[in-house]
Protein backbone atom coordinates (compact mmCIF):
# COMPACT_ATOMS: atom_id res chain seq x y z
CA UNK A 1 0.00 0.00 0.00
CA UNK A 2 2.86 2.39 0.83
CA UNK A 3 4.47 1.56 -2.52
CA UNK A 4 1.23 2.46 -4.34
CA UNK A 5 0.80 5.68 -2.41
CA UNK A 6 4.40 6.68 -3.13
CA UNK A 7 3.75 6.03 -6.82
CA UNK A 8 0.56 8.08 -6.72
CA UNK A 9 -1.64 5.12 -7.67
CA UNK A 10 -5.36 5.11 -6.88
CA UNK A 11 -5.80 1.84 -4.97
CA UNK A 12 -9.17 0.53 -6.12
CA UNK A 13 -8.92 -3.08 -4.94
CA UNK A 14 -6.97 -5.06 -2.36
CA UNK A 15 -6.57 -8.84 -2.31
CA UNK A 16 -5.31 -10.95 0.56
CA UNK A 17 -5.40 -14.74 0.33
CA UNK A 18 -4.45 -17.70 2.55
CA UNK A 19 -4.63 -20.31 -0.21
CA UNK A 20 -1.40 -21.91 -1.40
CA UNK A 21 0.49 -20.02 -4.11
CA UNK A 22 1.03 -23.39 -5.82
CA UNK A 23 -2.61 -23.42 -6.93
CA UNK A 24 -4.06 -21.39 -9.82
CA UNK A 25 -7.59 -21.86 -8.46
CA UNK A 26 -7.78 -19.31 -5.65
CA UNK A 27 -10.90 -17.23 -4.85
CA UNK A 28 -9.11 -13.88 -4.54
CA UNK A 29 -6.90 -14.53 -7.56
CA UNK A 30 -10.01 -15.41 -9.57
CA UNK A 31 -11.51 -12.01 -8.68
CA UNK A 32 -8.29 -10.26 -9.72
CA UNK A 33 -8.14 -12.10 -13.06
CA UNK A 34 -11.78 -11.20 -13.75
CA UNK A 35 -10.95 -7.51 -13.25
CA UNK A 36 -8.01 -7.91 -15.63
CA UNK A 37 -10.17 -9.57 -18.30
CA UNK A 38 -12.73 -6.79 -17.97
CA UNK A 39 -9.90 -4.23 -18.21
CA UNK A 40 -11.01 -2.49 -15.01
CA UNK A 41 -7.48 -1.98 -13.68
CA UNK A 42 -4.21 -0.65 -15.08
CA UNK A 43 -1.59 -1.98 -12.65
CA UNK A 44 -1.25 -5.03 -10.42
CA UNK A 45 1.13 -4.58 -7.48
CA UNK A 46 2.24 -7.43 -5.24
CA UNK A 47 4.97 -7.64 -2.61
CA UNK A 48 7.07 -10.10 -4.65
CA UNK A 49 6.53 -12.33 -7.68
CA UNK A 50 6.19 -15.49 -5.60
CA UNK A 51 3.22 -13.92 -3.80
CA UNK A 52 1.37 -13.88 -7.11
CA UNK A 53 2.25 -17.50 -7.90
CA UNK A 54 4.77 -20.11 -6.77
CA UNK A 55 4.20 -22.26 -9.85
CA UNK A 56 6.17 -21.00 -12.88
CA UNK A 57 3.63 -22.42 -15.33
CA UNK A 58 0.84 -20.56 -13.57
CA UNK A 59 3.03 -17.45 -13.43
CA UNK A 60 3.36 -17.54 -17.23
CA UNK A 61 -0.43 -17.87 -17.63
CA UNK A 62 -1.10 -14.91 -15.33
CA UNK A 63 1.56 -12.62 -16.85
CA UNK A 64 0.31 -13.41 -20.38
CA UNK A 65 -3.22 -12.44 -19.31
CA UNK A 66 -1.91 -9.17 -17.90
CA UNK A 67 0.00 -8.38 -21.10
CA UNK A 68 -3.00 -9.25 -23.30
CA UNK A 69 -5.18 -6.71 -21.50
CA UNK A 70 -2.52 -4.04 -21.13
CA UNK A 71 -2.14 -4.39 -17.36
CA UNK A 72 1.28 -3.63 -15.89
CA UNK A 73 2.76 -5.87 -13.20
CA UNK A 74 4.90 -4.34 -10.47
CA UNK A 75 6.36 -5.71 -7.24
CA UNK A 76 7.64 -3.95 -4.14
CA UNK A 77 10.83 -5.96 -3.66
CA UNK A 78 12.06 -6.48 -7.22
CA UNK A 79 11.90 -5.02 -10.73
CA UNK A 80 9.75 -6.88 -13.18
CA UNK A 81 11.56 -6.93 -16.51
CA UNK A 82 9.23 -7.48 -19.44
CA UNK A 83 12.07 -8.43 -21.78
CA UNK A 84 12.44 -12.03 -22.92
CA UNK A 85 15.44 -12.42 -20.59
CA UNK A 86 13.47 -10.93 -17.73
CA UNK A 87 10.62 -13.36 -18.38
CA UNK A 88 13.07 -16.27 -18.36
CA UNK A 89 14.58 -15.08 -15.07
CA UNK A 90 11.09 -14.76 -13.57
CA UNK A 91 10.27 -18.26 -14.77
CA UNK A 92 13.43 -19.67 -13.21
CA UNK A 93 12.73 -17.82 -9.96
CA UNK A 94 9.24 -19.25 -9.93
CA UNK A 95 10.55 -22.75 -10.56
CA UNK A 96 13.07 -22.44 -7.71
CA UNK A 97 10.29 -21.15 -5.47
CA UNK A 98 8.15 -24.18 -6.32
CA UNK A 99 11.01 -26.59 -5.62
CA UNK A 100 11.61 -24.97 -2.23
CA UNK A 101 7.89 -25.18 -1.40
CA UNK A 102 7.88 -28.88 -2.29
CA UNK A 103 10.93 -29.44 -0.07
CA UNK A 104 9.22 -27.71 2.85
CA UNK A 105 6.09 -29.79 2.29
CA UNK A 106 8.10 -33.02 2.15
CA UNK A 107 9.98 -32.18 5.38
CA UNK A 108 6.71 -31.32 7.10
CA UNK A 109 5.09 -34.60 6.04
CA UNK A 110 8.15 -36.57 7.13
CA UNK A 111 7.95 -34.97 10.57
CA UNK A 112 4.24 -35.68 10.86
CA UNK A 113 4.74 -39.34 9.93
CA UNK A 114 7.43 -39.67 12.60
CA UNK A 115 5.03 -38.24 15.20
CA UNK A 116 2.28 -40.67 14.08
CA UNK A 117 4.61 -43.69 14.35
CA UNK A 118 5.39 -42.64 17.92
CA UNK A 119 1.68 -43.07 18.72
CA UNK A 120 0.75 -39.39 18.71
CA UNK A 121 -1.60 -37.50 16.41
CA UNK A 122 0.27 -34.93 14.28
CA UNK A 123 -1.07 -31.43 14.79
CA UNK A 124 -2.99 -29.60 12.12
CA UNK A 125 -6.44 -28.50 11.04
CA UNK A 126 -9.14 -31.10 11.63
CA UNK A 127 -7.52 -32.54 14.75
CA UNK A 128 -9.82 -30.59 17.06
CA UNK A 129 -13.16 -31.62 15.57
CA UNK A 130 -16.61 -31.56 17.17
CA UNK A 131 -16.90 -33.58 20.37
CA UNK A 132 -13.20 -33.46 21.18
CA UNK A 133 -10.38 -31.26 22.38
CA UNK A 134 -6.97 -31.81 20.79
CA UNK A 135 -4.24 -31.99 23.42
CA UNK A 136 -1.33 -30.75 21.36
CA UNK A 137 1.43 -31.49 23.84
CA UNK A 138 0.22 -35.08 24.27
CA UNK A 139 -0.73 -35.78 20.66
CA UNK A 140 -4.16 -37.16 21.54
CA UNK A 141 -7.79 -36.12 21.83
CA UNK A 142 -9.92 -35.74 24.96
CA UNK A 143 -13.71 -35.72 25.02
CA UNK A 144 -15.52 -32.40 25.24
CA UNK A 145 -18.50 -33.62 27.25
CA UNK A 146 -20.86 -30.81 26.24
CA UNK A 147 -20.31 -31.40 22.52
CA UNK A 148 -20.15 -35.19 22.94
CA UNK A 149 -23.66 -35.23 24.43
CA UNK A 150 -24.97 -33.70 21.20
CA UNK A 151 -23.03 -36.20 19.10
CA UNK A 152 -24.75 -39.06 20.99
CA UNK A 153 -28.15 -37.41 20.55
CA UNK A 154 -27.60 -37.05 16.79
CA UNK A 155 -26.79 -40.75 16.44
CA UNK A 156 -29.74 -41.73 18.63
CA UNK A 157 -32.17 -39.53 16.68
CA UNK A 158 -30.94 -41.05 13.43
CA UNK A 159 -31.07 -44.71 14.49
CA UNK A 160 -34.05 -44.84 16.85
CA UNK A 161 -36.37 -42.29 15.20
CA UNK A 162 -35.05 -42.87 11.66
CA UNK A 163 -35.21 -39.19 10.79
CA UNK A 164 -33.30 -37.41 8.04
CA UNK A 165 -30.12 -35.38 8.41
CA UNK A 166 -32.14 -32.25 7.62
CA UNK A 167 -34.49 -32.99 10.52
CA UNK A 168 -31.48 -33.48 12.79
CA UNK A 169 -30.16 -30.12 11.57
CA UNK A 170 -33.44 -28.38 12.46
CA UNK A 171 -33.47 -29.98 15.93
CA UNK A 172 -29.94 -28.82 16.65
CA UNK A 173 -30.87 -25.29 15.68
CA UNK A 174 -34.12 -25.41 17.69
CA UNK A 175 -32.23 -26.57 20.80
CA UNK A 176 -29.46 -23.98 20.29
CA UNK A 177 -26.86 -26.73 20.32
CA UNK A 178 -23.36 -25.20 20.39
CA UNK A 179 -21.09 -25.50 17.36
CA UNK A 180 -17.31 -25.64 17.31
CA UNK A 181 -16.99 -22.46 15.24
CA UNK A 182 -19.88 -20.51 16.75
CA UNK A 183 -21.55 -20.37 13.34
CA UNK A 184 -25.03 -21.89 12.74
CA UNK A 185 -25.32 -25.61 12.06
CA UNK A 186 -25.41 -26.73 8.43
CA UNK A 187 -26.20 -30.06 6.79
CA UNK A 188 -22.62 -30.85 5.75
CA UNK A 189 -21.44 -30.49 9.36
CA UNK A 190 -24.17 -32.90 10.50
CA UNK A 191 -23.22 -35.48 7.87
CA UNK A 192 -19.51 -35.21 8.72
CA UNK A 193 -20.32 -36.11 12.32
CA UNK A 194 -22.66 -38.96 11.35
CA UNK A 195 -20.08 -40.58 9.04
CA UNK A 196 -16.84 -40.12 11.00
CA UNK A 197 -15.55 -43.45 12.41
CA UNK A 198 -13.30 -41.56 14.83
CA UNK A 199 -16.30 -41.30 17.17
CA UNK A 200 -15.94 -45.04 17.79
CA UNK A 201 -12.40 -44.52 19.06
CA UNK A 202 -10.51 -45.17 15.82
CA UNK A 203 -7.74 -42.82 14.75
CA UNK A 204 -6.31 -42.86 11.22
CA UNK A 205 -3.98 -40.26 9.75
CA UNK A 206 -2.74 -39.64 6.19
CA UNK A 207 -6.05 -40.85 4.77
CA UNK A 208 -6.35 -38.11 2.15
CA UNK A 209 -4.22 -36.12 -0.27
CA UNK A 210 -4.95 -32.42 -0.65
CA UNK A 211 -4.41 -30.65 -3.95
CA UNK A 212 -6.80 -28.89 -6.27
CA UNK A 213 -9.17 -31.60 -5.13
CA UNK A 214 -9.02 -33.79 -2.08
CA UNK A 215 -9.04 -37.54 -2.64
CA UNK A 216 -8.67 -40.63 -0.45
CA UNK A 217 -5.33 -42.41 -0.24
CA UNK A 218 -5.13 -46.22 -0.59
CA UNK A 219 -5.95 -47.78 2.79
CA UNK A 220 -2.47 -49.34 2.84
CA UNK A 221 -1.06 -45.80 3.26
CA UNK A 222 -3.16 -45.04 6.34
CA UNK A 223 -1.50 -45.02 9.75
CA UNK A 224 -3.62 -46.10 12.72
CA UNK A 225 -2.82 -44.58 16.09
CA UNK A 226 -4.26 -46.70 18.92
CA UNK A 227 -5.71 -45.11 22.07
CA UNK A 228 -5.41 -41.58 20.67
CA UNK A 229 -9.15 -40.87 20.41
CA UNK A 230 -11.59 -41.99 23.15
CA UNK A 231 -14.89 -43.41 21.88
CA UNK A 232 -18.06 -41.34 22.17
CA UNK A 233 -20.34 -43.98 20.60
CA UNK A 234 -20.14 -47.75 20.10
CA UNK A 235 -19.18 -49.45 16.86
CA UNK A 236 -22.65 -51.02 16.73
CA UNK A 237 -24.34 -47.62 16.92
CA UNK A 238 -22.05 -46.23 14.21
CA UNK A 239 -22.81 -49.20 11.92
CA UNK A 240 -26.54 -48.76 12.50
CA UNK A 241 -26.23 -45.07 11.62
CA UNK A 242 -24.49 -45.87 8.32
CA UNK A 243 -27.26 -48.29 7.40
CA UNK A 244 -29.93 -45.68 8.18
CA UNK A 245 -28.12 -43.02 6.15
CA UNK A 246 -28.12 -45.43 3.23
CA UNK A 247 -31.86 -45.98 3.66
CA UNK A 248 -32.42 -42.22 3.83
CA UNK A 249 -30.52 -41.71 0.56
Short mmCIF file of N, CA and C in Angstrom, two decimals, residues 125 160 180 205-206:
data_model
loop_
_atom_site.label_atom_id
_atom_site.label_comp_id
_atom_site.label_asym_id
_atom_site.label_seq_id
_atom_site.Cartn_x
_atom_site.Cartn_y
_atom_site.Cartn_z
N UNK A 125 -5.00 -28.75 11.10
CA UNK A 125 -6.44 -28.50 11.04
C UNK A 125 -7.19 -29.83 10.98
N UNK A 160 -32.83 -44.41 16.16
CA UNK A 160 -34.05 -44.84 16.85
C UNK A 160 -35.31 -44.21 16.24
N UNK A 180 -18.73 -25.85 17.04
CA UNK A 180 -17.31 -25.64 17.31
C UNK A 180 -16.87 -24.24 16.89
N UNK A 205 -4.55 -41.48 10.33
CA UNK A 205 -3.98 -40.26 9.75
C UNK A 205 -3.42 -40.58 8.36
N UNK A 206 -3.22 -39.52 7.57
CA UNK A 206 -2.74 -39.64 6.19
C UNK A 206 -3.72 -40.46 5.34
#
